[in-house]
Short mmCIF file of C-alpha atoms in Angstrom, two decimals:
data_model
loop_
_atom_site.label_atom_id
_atom_site.label_comp_id
_atom_site.label_asym_id
_atom_site.label_seq_id
_atom_site.Cartn_x
_atom_site.Cartn_y
_atom_site.Cartn_z
CA MET U 1 -111.85 130.45 -93.47
CA ASN U 2 -112.23 132.41 -96.69
CA PRO U 3 -112.28 136.21 -96.12
CA TYR U 4 -113.98 136.72 -99.49
CA ALA U 5 -116.76 134.18 -98.99
CA GLU U 6 -120.28 135.52 -98.64
CA PRO U 7 -121.14 136.02 -94.97
CA LEU U 8 -123.54 133.55 -93.36
CA LEU U 9 -124.52 136.01 -90.70
CA GLU U 10 -124.21 139.75 -90.35
CA LEU U 11 -124.92 142.04 -87.47
CA LYS U 12 -124.91 145.74 -88.31
CA LYS U 13 -124.58 148.50 -85.71
CA ALA U 14 -126.52 146.54 -83.11
CA SER U 15 -127.42 148.04 -79.76
CA LYS U 16 -129.26 146.49 -76.88
CA ALA U 17 -129.90 147.68 -73.36
CA TYR U 18 -131.36 145.87 -70.39
CA ASN U 19 -133.61 147.39 -67.78
CA GLY U 20 -133.29 146.00 -64.29
CA SER U 21 -131.10 143.92 -62.14
CA VAL U 22 -127.93 143.07 -64.02
CA ASN U 23 -125.37 142.60 -61.26
CA THR U 24 -126.24 145.43 -58.89
CA LEU U 25 -128.57 147.52 -61.02
CA SER U 26 -131.78 148.73 -59.48
CA PRO U 27 -134.97 148.12 -61.49
CA ASP U 28 -135.05 151.66 -62.86
CA GLU U 29 -131.46 151.59 -64.08
CA THR U 30 -130.45 150.59 -67.58
CA SER U 31 -127.41 148.56 -68.50
CA VAL U 32 -125.94 148.70 -71.99
CA LEU U 33 -125.32 145.16 -73.22
CA LEU U 34 -124.41 145.88 -76.81
CA ASP U 35 -123.38 149.25 -78.12
CA ASP U 36 -123.04 149.72 -81.88
CA VAL U 37 -121.72 146.19 -82.42
CA SER U 38 -121.08 145.02 -85.98
CA LEU U 39 -120.02 141.48 -86.77
CA VAL U 40 -119.62 139.43 -89.93
CA VAL U 41 -119.50 135.63 -89.77
CA ARG U 42 -118.16 133.80 -92.83
CA PRO U 43 -118.12 130.06 -93.55
CA GLY U 44 -115.49 128.31 -91.44
CA ASP U 45 -115.25 131.06 -88.80
CA ARG U 46 -114.95 129.77 -85.22
CA ILE U 47 -115.40 132.75 -82.99
CA GLY U 48 -115.33 132.84 -79.20
CA ILE U 49 -117.20 135.69 -77.53
CA PHE U 50 -115.46 136.86 -74.36
CA SER U 51 -116.94 139.51 -72.13
CA SER U 52 -116.39 140.81 -68.63
CA ARG U 53 -120.07 140.35 -67.81
CA ASN U 54 -121.57 137.01 -68.87
CA ILE U 55 -124.84 138.65 -69.84
CA GLU U 56 -123.13 140.60 -72.64
CA SER U 57 -121.86 137.54 -74.50
CA ILE U 58 -125.07 135.55 -73.88
CA SER U 59 -127.08 138.52 -75.08
CA LEU U 60 -124.99 138.75 -78.26
CA ILE U 61 -125.55 135.03 -78.95
CA ASN U 62 -129.30 135.43 -78.36
CA CYS U 63 -129.46 138.45 -80.65
CA LEU U 64 -127.50 136.63 -83.36
CA ALA U 65 -129.89 133.68 -83.06
CA GLY U 66 -132.80 136.09 -83.45
CA ILE U 67 -134.48 135.01 -80.21
CA SER U 68 -133.79 138.35 -78.57
CA SER U 69 -134.72 141.53 -80.40
CA LEU U 70 -132.32 144.39 -81.03
CA ASP U 71 -133.05 147.90 -79.81
CA LYS U 72 -131.18 149.25 -82.81
CA GLY U 73 -129.35 147.77 -85.77
CA GLU U 74 -129.93 144.97 -88.20
CA LEU U 75 -129.46 141.20 -88.22
CA ILE U 76 -129.12 139.36 -91.51
CA HIS U 77 -129.18 135.55 -91.77
CA ARG U 78 -128.01 134.27 -95.14
CA ALA U 79 -127.93 130.63 -94.11
CA SER U 80 -129.56 128.36 -91.58
CA VAL U 81 -128.41 129.49 -88.14
CA SER U 82 -129.03 127.44 -85.01
CA TRP U 83 -130.76 128.61 -81.88
CA PRO U 84 -128.30 128.88 -78.94
CA VAL U 85 -127.10 125.30 -78.60
CA GLY U 86 -127.79 123.94 -75.14
CA ALA U 87 -130.86 126.11 -74.61
CA ASN U 88 -134.39 125.51 -75.79
CA ASP U 89 -137.32 127.58 -74.57
CA ALA U 90 -139.69 125.98 -77.06
CA LEU U 91 -139.70 122.66 -75.21
CA ASP U 92 -143.01 122.10 -73.46
CA PRO U 93 -142.76 120.19 -70.17
CA LYS U 94 -146.15 118.53 -70.74
CA LEU U 95 -145.03 116.97 -74.02
CA THR U 96 -142.86 113.89 -74.24
CA GLY U 97 -139.25 113.98 -75.30
CA HIS U 98 -140.33 112.29 -78.54
CA ALA U 99 -143.05 114.91 -79.24
CA ASN U 100 -140.75 117.83 -78.44
CA ALA U 101 -137.96 116.46 -80.61
CA ARG U 102 -140.34 115.61 -83.44
CA PHE U 103 -141.74 119.15 -83.38
CA ALA U 104 -138.23 120.61 -83.74
CA PHE U 105 -137.49 118.25 -86.64
CA GLU U 106 -140.78 119.13 -88.33
CA ILE U 107 -139.69 122.76 -88.29
CA TYR U 108 -136.05 122.29 -89.33
CA GLU U 109 -135.53 118.89 -90.93
CA ASP U 110 -136.52 117.01 -94.04
CA PRO U 111 -139.46 114.65 -93.31
CA ALA U 112 -137.38 111.71 -94.60
CA ASN U 113 -134.94 112.13 -91.69
CA TYR U 114 -137.39 112.29 -88.76
CA GLN U 115 -137.19 108.67 -87.66
CA GLU U 116 -133.43 108.38 -87.94
CA LYS U 117 -132.88 111.64 -86.03
CA LEU U 118 -135.40 110.77 -83.32
CA GLU U 119 -133.56 107.51 -82.74
CA LEU U 120 -130.24 109.39 -82.66
CA VAL U 121 -131.53 111.83 -80.01
CA ARG U 122 -132.82 108.95 -77.90
CA ASN U 123 -129.47 107.15 -78.11
CA LEU U 124 -127.45 110.28 -77.35
CA CYS U 125 -129.59 110.90 -74.28
CA GLU U 126 -129.37 107.21 -73.30
CA LEU U 127 -133.13 107.13 -72.77
CA THR U 128 -135.27 104.00 -72.91
CA GLU U 129 -138.33 103.97 -75.20
CA ASP U 130 -140.55 104.51 -72.15
CA GLN U 131 -138.50 107.47 -70.93
CA PHE U 132 -138.42 108.98 -74.41
CA HIS U 133 -142.21 108.77 -74.55
CA SER U 134 -142.64 110.38 -71.10
CA PRO U 135 -143.25 114.10 -70.53
CA ILE U 136 -139.95 115.95 -70.21
CA SER U 137 -141.15 117.35 -66.87
CA THR U 138 -140.27 113.90 -65.51
CA TYR U 139 -136.64 114.12 -66.71
CA LEU U 140 -133.89 114.82 -64.19
CA GLY U 141 -132.13 118.18 -64.56
CA ARG U 142 -129.02 116.60 -66.08
CA ASP U 143 -131.05 114.46 -68.50
CA LEU U 144 -132.96 117.52 -69.63
CA GLN U 145 -129.70 119.39 -70.17
CA ILE U 146 -128.40 116.50 -72.29
CA PHE U 147 -131.70 116.34 -74.18
CA ARG U 148 -131.53 120.06 -75.03
CA LEU U 149 -127.92 119.71 -76.15
CA ALA U 150 -128.57 116.59 -78.24
CA LEU U 151 -131.61 118.13 -79.93
CA SER U 152 -129.66 121.26 -80.88
CA LEU U 153 -126.74 119.26 -82.26
CA VAL U 154 -128.68 116.64 -84.21
CA ILE U 155 -130.28 119.24 -86.48
CA ASP U 156 -128.04 120.30 -89.37
CA PHE U 157 -127.35 124.02 -89.43
CA ASP U 158 -124.83 126.00 -91.51
CA CYS U 159 -123.81 128.00 -88.46
CA TYR U 160 -123.97 126.93 -84.82
CA LEU U 161 -124.40 129.47 -82.06
CA ILE U 162 -123.31 127.91 -78.81
CA GLY U 163 -124.84 129.31 -75.66
CA ARG U 164 -124.34 128.02 -72.12
CA VAL U 165 -124.13 124.27 -72.57
CA GLY U 166 -123.73 123.51 -68.84
CA ASP U 167 -121.60 120.61 -67.70
CA GLY U 168 -124.17 117.91 -66.94
CA TRP U 169 -123.27 116.15 -70.18
CA LYS U 170 -119.66 115.62 -69.10
CA ARG U 171 -120.55 112.85 -66.68
CA LYS U 172 -123.59 110.65 -66.51
CA GLY U 173 -124.69 108.24 -63.85
CA GLN U 174 -122.75 106.64 -61.04
CA VAL U 175 -120.20 105.01 -63.32
CA ARG U 176 -119.08 108.55 -64.27
CA LYS U 177 -118.60 107.76 -67.94
CA PRO U 178 -119.08 110.72 -70.31
CA SER U 179 -122.45 111.01 -72.02
CA PRO U 180 -122.37 109.97 -75.71
CA VAL U 181 -123.44 113.52 -76.53
CA PHE U 182 -119.92 114.63 -75.54
CA ALA U 183 -118.27 112.60 -78.32
CA TYR U 184 -121.07 113.50 -80.74
CA MET U 185 -120.56 117.21 -80.10
CA LYS U 186 -116.83 116.96 -80.85
CA GLU U 187 -117.56 115.11 -84.08
CA LYS U 188 -120.46 117.33 -85.14
CA LEU U 189 -118.75 120.67 -84.56
CA GLU U 190 -115.60 119.62 -86.44
CA GLY U 191 -115.06 122.08 -89.29
CA LYS U 192 -118.37 123.86 -88.68
CA THR U 193 -118.92 127.60 -88.45
CA LEU U 194 -119.28 128.44 -84.77
CA LEU U 195 -119.84 131.26 -82.37
CA ILE U 196 -119.35 130.35 -78.72
CA THR U 197 -120.10 132.31 -75.62
CA SER U 198 -117.39 132.04 -72.99
CA ALA U 199 -119.85 132.73 -70.17
CA LYS U 200 -118.88 130.27 -67.41
CA GLN U 201 -117.22 128.04 -70.04
CA ALA U 202 -114.04 129.87 -71.04
CA ILE U 203 -111.98 126.68 -71.43
CA PHE U 204 -114.67 125.10 -73.58
CA ALA U 205 -114.75 128.24 -75.76
CA LEU U 206 -110.95 128.29 -76.09
CA ARG U 207 -110.95 124.63 -77.14
CA TYR U 208 -113.38 125.15 -80.02
CA CYS U 209 -112.66 128.63 -81.37
CA THR U 210 -109.79 129.85 -83.53
CA THR U 211 -110.48 133.54 -83.13
CA GLY U 212 -112.24 135.65 -80.57
CA ILE U 213 -113.87 138.97 -79.81
CA ALA U 214 -113.68 140.77 -76.50
CA ILE U 215 -116.72 142.79 -75.50
CA ILE U 216 -115.99 145.49 -72.99
CA ASP U 217 -118.80 147.82 -71.90
CA GLY U 218 -120.97 146.61 -74.76
CA LYS U 219 -118.43 147.37 -77.48
CA ILE U 220 -116.08 145.08 -79.38
CA ALA U 221 -112.78 146.13 -77.85
CA TYR U 222 -110.60 143.54 -79.58
CA ASN U 223 -110.92 141.01 -82.37
CA GLY U 224 -108.23 138.35 -82.73
CA ASP U 225 -106.41 135.87 -80.51
CA PRO U 226 -108.97 134.21 -78.17
CA LYS U 227 -106.48 134.05 -75.29
CA VAL U 228 -105.94 137.83 -75.47
CA CYS U 229 -109.73 138.26 -75.53
CA LEU U 230 -110.04 136.11 -72.40
CA ASP U 231 -107.31 138.09 -70.61
CA MET U 232 -108.98 141.39 -71.52
CA ALA U 233 -112.36 140.16 -70.29
CA LEU U 234 -110.89 138.88 -67.02
CA GLU U 235 -108.94 142.08 -66.43
CA HIS U 236 -112.03 144.20 -66.99
CA ARG U 237 -114.05 141.94 -64.71
CA GLN U 238 -111.49 142.50 -61.94
CA GLN U 239 -111.75 146.25 -62.46
CA LEU U 240 -115.55 146.07 -62.26
CA THR U 241 -115.36 144.02 -59.08
CA LEU U 242 -112.95 146.54 -57.49
CA GLN U 243 -115.20 149.44 -58.50
CA GLN U 244 -118.15 147.60 -57.02
CA ILE U 245 -116.34 146.99 -53.74
CA GLU U 246 -115.32 150.66 -53.56
CA ALA U 247 -118.88 151.79 -54.30
CA ASN U 248 -120.29 149.44 -51.65
CA THR U 249 -117.74 150.61 -49.09
CA ALA U 250 -118.58 154.25 -49.84
CA SER U 251 -122.32 153.67 -49.50
CA ASP U 252 -121.79 151.71 -46.24
CA SER U 253 -119.75 154.56 -44.77
CA ASP U 254 -122.44 157.08 -45.90
CA ASP U 255 -125.08 154.98 -44.15
CA LEU U 256 -123.01 154.83 -41.01
CA SER U 257 -122.36 158.59 -40.97
CA GLY U 258 -126.13 159.07 -41.48
CA GLU U 259 -126.79 156.90 -38.42
CA ASP U 260 -124.25 158.93 -36.43
CA LEU U 261 -126.06 162.13 -37.34
CA ASP U 262 -129.40 160.64 -36.35
CA GLU U 263 -127.99 159.56 -33.01
CA SER U 264 -126.43 162.95 -32.35
CA MET I 1 -132.68 133.39 -127.77
CA LYS I 2 -130.15 132.93 -124.98
CA THR I 3 -131.71 135.77 -122.96
CA LYS I 4 -135.16 134.21 -123.29
CA LYS I 5 -133.80 130.83 -122.17
CA LEU I 6 -132.16 132.47 -119.16
CA GLN I 7 -135.38 134.28 -118.29
CA GLY I 8 -137.20 130.95 -118.52
CA ASN I 9 -134.69 129.34 -116.15
CA GLN I 10 -134.96 132.24 -113.74
CA PHE I 11 -138.73 131.93 -113.81
CA PHE I 12 -138.54 128.24 -112.93
CA GLN I 13 -135.97 128.95 -110.22
CA LEU I 14 -138.31 131.54 -108.71
CA LEU I 15 -141.24 129.15 -109.01
CA SER I 16 -139.27 126.37 -107.33
CA LYS I 17 -138.15 128.77 -104.55
CA ALA I 18 -141.74 129.91 -103.97
CA TYR I 19 -142.92 126.29 -103.88
CA GLY I 20 -140.17 125.44 -101.38
CA LYS I 21 -141.21 128.32 -99.14
CA ALA I 22 -144.92 127.46 -99.37
CA TYR I 23 -144.17 123.80 -98.60
CA LEU I 24 -142.07 124.77 -95.57
CA GLN I 25 -144.81 127.12 -94.37
CA ALA I 26 -147.42 124.37 -94.72
CA ARG I 27 -145.15 121.94 -92.83
CA ILE I 28 -144.68 124.47 -90.01
CA VAL I 29 -148.43 125.13 -89.74
CA ALA I 30 -149.18 121.39 -89.70
CA ALA I 31 -146.48 120.83 -87.04
CA ILE I 32 -147.90 123.59 -84.80
CA SER I 33 -151.38 122.18 -85.25
CA GLN I 34 -150.21 118.68 -84.24
CA ARG I 35 -148.30 120.07 -81.27
CA GLU I 36 -151.40 121.95 -80.12
CA LEU I 37 -153.45 118.75 -80.45
CA ARG I 38 -150.91 116.87 -78.31
CA LEU I 39 -150.91 119.67 -75.73
CA ARG I 40 -154.70 119.79 -75.52
CA ALA I 41 -154.78 116.00 -75.29
CA SER I 42 -152.20 116.02 -72.48
CA LYS I 43 -154.33 118.42 -70.43
CA GLY I 44 -157.45 116.22 -70.22
CA LEU I 45 -158.06 112.75 -68.87
CA LEU I 46 -159.52 111.47 -72.13
CA GLY I 47 -156.53 112.29 -74.32
CA VAL I 48 -157.21 113.05 -77.99
CA ALA I 49 -160.88 112.01 -77.60
CA GLY I 50 -161.23 114.76 -74.98
CA VAL I 51 -160.23 117.38 -77.56
CA PHE I 52 -163.43 116.50 -79.47
CA ILE I 53 -165.64 115.69 -76.46
CA GLU I 54 -164.99 118.99 -74.68
CA PRO I 55 -166.56 121.19 -77.40
CA ILE I 56 -169.37 118.64 -77.82
CA LEU I 57 -170.23 119.05 -74.14
CA GLY I 58 -170.14 122.84 -74.38
CA ILE I 59 -172.35 122.87 -77.46
CA ALA I 60 -174.65 120.16 -76.02
CA THR I 61 -175.29 122.25 -72.90
CA PHE I 62 -176.37 125.26 -74.94
CA MET I 63 -178.42 123.06 -77.27
CA ALA I 64 -180.16 121.32 -74.39
CA LEU I 65 -181.14 124.68 -72.92
CA ARG I 66 -182.44 125.89 -76.28
CA LEU I 67 -184.34 122.66 -76.98
CA LEU I 68 -185.88 122.78 -73.50
CA ALA I 69 -186.92 126.37 -74.15
CA GLY I 70 -188.68 125.07 -77.27
CA ALA I 71 -186.80 125.18 -80.54
CA ARG I 72 -188.84 125.59 -83.74
CA THR I 73 -189.12 122.42 -85.77
CA ASP I 74 -190.14 123.89 -89.14
CA TYR I 75 -187.90 123.64 -92.23
CA ILE I 76 -184.93 121.87 -90.54
CA ASN I 77 -184.45 119.30 -87.84
CA PRO I 78 -184.01 121.42 -84.65
CA LEU I 79 -180.87 119.54 -83.62
CA LEU I 80 -179.24 120.20 -87.00
CA SER I 81 -180.50 123.79 -87.04
CA LEU I 82 -178.94 124.52 -83.65
CA SER I 83 -175.74 122.64 -84.52
CA LEU I 84 -175.41 124.77 -87.65
CA GLY I 85 -175.64 127.81 -85.38
CA PHE I 86 -173.40 126.73 -82.53
CA ILE I 87 -170.61 124.97 -84.42
CA PRO I 88 -169.75 127.88 -86.78
CA PHE I 89 -170.13 130.31 -83.88
CA PHE I 90 -167.71 128.41 -81.65
CA LEU I 91 -165.35 127.92 -84.58
CA PHE I 92 -165.35 131.66 -85.17
CA SER I 93 -165.00 132.64 -81.53
CA ASP I 94 -162.26 130.08 -80.85
CA VAL I 95 -160.21 131.25 -83.82
CA ALA I 96 -160.88 134.97 -83.63
CA ILE I 97 -161.25 135.83 -79.96
CA LYS I 98 -158.57 133.46 -78.68
CA SER I 99 -156.14 135.24 -80.99
CA LEU I 100 -156.24 138.14 -78.55
CA ASP I 101 -153.80 136.18 -76.39
CA GLY I 102 -152.16 134.51 -79.39
CA VAL I 103 -148.82 136.30 -79.35
CA GLN I 104 -148.18 135.76 -75.66
CA LYS I 105 -149.59 132.24 -75.60
CA ASN I 106 -147.29 131.09 -78.37
CA SER I 107 -144.29 133.22 -77.42
CA LYS I 108 -142.22 130.13 -76.54
CA LEU I 109 -142.55 128.86 -80.09
CA TYR I 110 -140.74 131.88 -81.54
CA PHE I 111 -137.57 130.43 -80.04
CA TYR I 112 -137.51 128.49 -83.32
CA ARG I 113 -136.80 131.44 -85.58
CA ARG I 114 -138.65 129.89 -88.50
CA ILE I 115 -141.93 130.20 -86.60
CA LYS I 116 -143.75 133.50 -86.86
CA PRO I 117 -146.91 134.63 -84.98
CA LEU I 118 -148.83 134.11 -88.23
CA ASP I 119 -147.81 130.43 -88.33
CA ALA I 120 -148.93 129.94 -84.74
CA LEU I 121 -152.29 131.57 -85.49
CA PHE I 122 -152.74 129.44 -88.62
CA GLY I 123 -151.72 126.27 -86.75
CA ASP I 124 -154.27 126.90 -83.98
CA ALA I 125 -156.96 127.86 -86.51
CA PHE I 126 -156.22 124.73 -88.58
CA LEU I 127 -156.70 122.48 -85.55
CA THR I 128 -159.86 124.30 -84.40
CA THR I 129 -161.30 124.07 -87.92
CA GLN I 130 -160.51 120.35 -88.03
CA VAL I 131 -162.14 119.70 -84.63
CA TYR I 132 -165.34 121.63 -85.38
CA GLY I 133 -165.38 120.35 -88.98
CA ILE I 134 -165.36 116.75 -87.78
CA LEU I 135 -168.12 117.60 -85.27
CA MET I 136 -170.24 119.19 -87.98
CA LEU I 137 -169.70 116.27 -90.32
CA PHE I 138 -170.62 113.83 -87.57
CA LEU I 139 -173.81 115.75 -86.69
CA TYR I 140 -174.89 116.24 -90.30
CA VAL I 141 -174.31 112.58 -91.19
CA SER I 142 -176.09 111.41 -88.00
CA VAL I 143 -179.16 113.64 -88.52
CA SER I 144 -179.40 112.94 -92.25
CA ALA I 145 -179.05 109.20 -91.63
CA TRP I 146 -181.81 109.46 -89.01
CA GLU I 147 -184.04 111.32 -91.48
CA TRP I 148 -182.84 109.25 -94.43
CA ASN I 149 -182.10 112.25 -96.69
CA PHE I 150 -178.30 112.40 -96.96
CA SER I 151 -177.05 114.59 -99.81
CA ILE I 152 -173.45 114.85 -100.90
CA GLU I 153 -174.27 118.18 -102.58
CA VAL I 154 -175.48 119.67 -99.28
CA LEU I 155 -172.36 118.37 -97.58
CA GLY I 156 -170.22 120.04 -100.24
CA ILE I 157 -171.99 123.41 -99.84
CA LEU I 158 -171.82 123.13 -96.04
CA SER I 159 -168.09 122.42 -96.24
CA ILE I 160 -167.47 125.48 -98.43
CA LEU I 161 -169.50 127.73 -96.12
CA PHE I 162 -167.72 126.24 -93.12
CA ILE I 163 -164.34 127.05 -94.68
CA ILE I 164 -165.49 130.64 -95.32
CA VAL I 165 -166.50 130.92 -91.63
CA ALA I 166 -162.97 129.72 -90.74
CA ILE I 167 -161.48 132.33 -93.13
CA PHE I 168 -163.68 134.99 -91.52
CA GLY I 169 -162.46 133.90 -88.07
CA LEU I 170 -158.88 133.95 -89.31
CA GLY I 171 -159.33 137.46 -90.76
CA VAL I 172 -160.75 138.79 -87.51
CA GLY I 173 -158.11 136.76 -85.59
CA LEU I 174 -155.26 138.36 -87.54
CA ASN I 175 -156.59 141.81 -86.62
CA THR I 176 -157.24 140.91 -82.98
CA LEU I 177 -153.76 139.34 -82.75
CA ILE I 178 -152.22 142.74 -83.36
CA PHE I 179 -154.76 144.85 -81.45
CA GLY I 180 -154.69 142.40 -78.54
CA HIS I 181 -150.92 142.72 -78.35
CA ARG I 182 -150.86 146.51 -78.71
CA LEU I 183 -153.87 147.39 -76.55
CA PRO I 184 -154.25 144.93 -73.66
CA LEU I 185 -157.19 146.88 -72.16
CA LEU I 186 -159.13 146.74 -75.40
CA ALA I 187 -158.35 143.02 -75.56
CA LEU I 188 -159.83 142.51 -72.10
CA PHE I 189 -162.96 144.46 -73.05
CA VAL I 190 -163.38 142.47 -76.28
CA ARG I 191 -162.85 139.18 -74.43
CA LEU I 192 -165.53 140.03 -71.88
CA THR I 193 -168.17 141.45 -74.19
CA VAL I 194 -167.84 140.52 -77.85
CA ARG I 195 -168.32 136.77 -77.48
CA ARG I 196 -171.60 137.23 -75.57
CA LEU I 197 -172.73 139.98 -77.91
CA LEU I 198 -172.03 137.87 -80.98
CA LEU I 199 -173.77 134.84 -79.51
CA PHE I 200 -177.04 136.79 -79.54
CA THR I 201 -176.51 138.64 -82.83
CA SER I 202 -175.33 135.82 -85.08
CA CYS I 203 -178.63 133.98 -85.57
CA VAL I 204 -177.36 131.11 -83.40
CA PHE I 205 -180.62 130.78 -81.44
CA PHE I 206 -183.12 132.45 -83.77
CA PRO I 207 -183.49 132.41 -87.54
CA ILE I 208 -183.14 135.78 -89.27
CA ARG I 209 -186.72 135.66 -90.57
CA LEU I 210 -188.08 135.92 -87.00
CA ILE I 211 -186.19 139.13 -86.27
CA PRO I 212 -188.30 142.25 -86.87
CA ASP I 213 -187.34 144.33 -89.91
CA GLN I 214 -186.14 147.33 -87.87
CA PHE I 215 -183.57 145.15 -86.02
CA ARG I 216 -182.76 142.84 -88.91
CA ILE I 217 -180.76 145.50 -90.75
CA TRP I 218 -178.43 145.74 -87.74
CA ILE I 219 -178.03 141.99 -87.41
CA LEU I 220 -177.24 141.78 -91.12
CA TRP I 221 -174.09 143.82 -90.57
CA ASN I 222 -172.66 140.72 -88.90
CA PRO I 223 -171.14 138.45 -91.59
CA LEU I 224 -171.32 135.48 -89.23
CA ALA I 225 -175.14 135.73 -89.20
CA HIS I 226 -175.05 135.46 -93.00
CA GLY I 227 -172.78 132.41 -92.82
CA ILE I 228 -174.96 130.59 -90.28
CA GLU I 229 -178.19 131.30 -92.14
CA LEU I 230 -176.65 130.28 -95.47
CA MET I 231 -175.66 126.94 -93.92
CA ARG I 232 -179.24 126.32 -92.82
CA HIS I 233 -180.46 127.37 -96.24
CA ALA I 234 -178.05 124.86 -97.80
CA VAL I 235 -179.67 122.01 -95.86
CA ASN I 236 -183.19 123.03 -96.95
CA PRO I 237 -183.50 125.48 -99.87
CA ALA I 238 -187.05 126.30 -98.68
CA TYR I 239 -185.58 127.82 -95.49
CA PRO I 240 -186.21 131.59 -95.87
CA ILE I 241 -183.21 133.91 -95.55
CA PRO I 242 -184.44 137.48 -96.07
CA GLY I 243 -181.59 139.91 -96.64
CA VAL I 244 -178.87 137.26 -96.36
CA SER I 245 -176.19 137.52 -99.03
CA MET I 246 -173.52 135.03 -100.01
CA SER I 247 -171.46 137.72 -101.71
CA TYR I 248 -171.51 139.93 -98.60
CA PHE I 249 -170.38 136.99 -96.46
CA LEU I 250 -167.63 135.97 -98.90
CA PHE I 251 -166.26 139.41 -99.62
CA SER I 252 -166.34 140.59 -96.00
CA SER I 253 -164.44 137.42 -94.98
CA LEU I 254 -161.84 137.80 -97.73
CA GLY I 255 -161.65 141.57 -97.16
CA LEU I 256 -160.99 141.15 -93.45
CA LEU I 257 -158.33 138.52 -94.19
CA PHE I 258 -156.67 140.89 -96.65
CA ILE I 259 -156.74 143.78 -94.15
CA GLY I 260 -155.43 141.40 -91.48
CA PHE I 261 -152.48 140.39 -93.70
CA LEU I 262 -151.80 144.04 -94.45
CA ILE I 263 -151.76 145.05 -90.77
CA TYR I 264 -149.81 141.93 -89.81
CA GLY I 265 -147.20 142.53 -92.52
CA ASN I 266 -146.51 145.99 -91.10
CA ASN I 267 -146.44 144.86 -87.47
CA GLU I 268 -144.73 141.46 -87.44
CA GLN I 269 -141.46 142.74 -85.97
CA LEU I 270 -143.40 144.53 -83.27
CA LEU I 271 -145.10 141.27 -82.29
CA LEU I 272 -141.73 139.55 -82.04
CA ALA I 273 -140.18 142.27 -79.88
CA ASP I 274 -139.28 141.26 -76.32
CA ASP I 275 -141.65 143.74 -74.69
CA PRO I 276 -145.15 144.67 -75.82
#
């Protein structure tokens, strides 16, 4: 990591709120997901994003990828930045795996590489030619998860944003051998610039990142050791849970006292 | 000397960068067009053939009704005359009016950050132009082979006019893309009325010369009517086209495209926002 290198990705004073049901919010309540967040990603950075609420870190990854708009602030991409690895909303269930993968390559890859990369995706997903040329709506959930992951990894980006990758790729089939995409991911992400959400994959994030940021109440509360970030996020989550339990207990007792009054 | 050389290098660097961007844009538009073709093919039983057969059936129904009602046979073969009305009309309406839902319809594609609403509109328009272009070519070649009077010059002029109709559709489409996204009620109104209104005011069924003078001036506001009549005139130069102007058709098409780009340029971020 070179602190003087030109940033690949910059987020300036970003804010984002969410209307509706995050945890226990009612539809007319607003939850702040990001509040005045600034972040600079330089070549070689491997940053884990730890937050007490999963939606905050996922939202930050989505905003950095540019698939979710910011309410305020600015996002600057100075290099090719991936979409959140492991997700892919652009896949159309009516199209075959081959057609979906080819479309992604047509957008992001050099035409000379299409065939080689299509073959690589098929091999990583352990699909037969027939399966690869079938609509992805016929794929099993785990196969689709592996397909999404393989497609994201096969394309060469300068910076990878890693969203929720799930765990279907860890084991495949009755023999319980790891999917080839598991080994490929380790190889591909070696030495690459990464940002990883820790949402439901804290161990995975700790394994791949060298530094971390802790997001508490939408703000970056700490930037440094990933383990400290994880501890801060967990501690704040416990506090939120306790507050929630207290609030629920209070509202239950209010309801009960209301009933008593009605009865009297 | 050194400064001049540097400026020269910078110029070529800029040129190469612009070429790279244009090439990428063209690749993206072609990819969206191919994807749309695959999607349309996957919806029907006949696959890719269905993509071409479906509009043929639609146009054939209208043409059959018009021929049964008694189409005029002077100047141009009635089948060709009606085809030169229906095909540009459907091309225009498919490109322009379908753009009303364009942003929402293609919203999944914006997951790939390189794709913008403009690319999706261009991709759809490119495919629609290809489909109707092939239909028009097929009909022109069939009718001219039947009548034994094929002319490559006519085909050339028809192709140019057809491309201008596509540009006109794209210009209107760019505007409707934004208005449709911003004003859903207006979009609904346009969807319900404009297509029917245009069908009867674009010289699809009747040649402009048959329209009384007092109404003709109103019809001539519609650039599509000019385009359709110019296409018929291209097939037979004796076909009368009172009041029809090539320059009006060309400049209104290019003008609308320019205005569309202008409005789009100022509203692109708004189209990409999560909520309308």
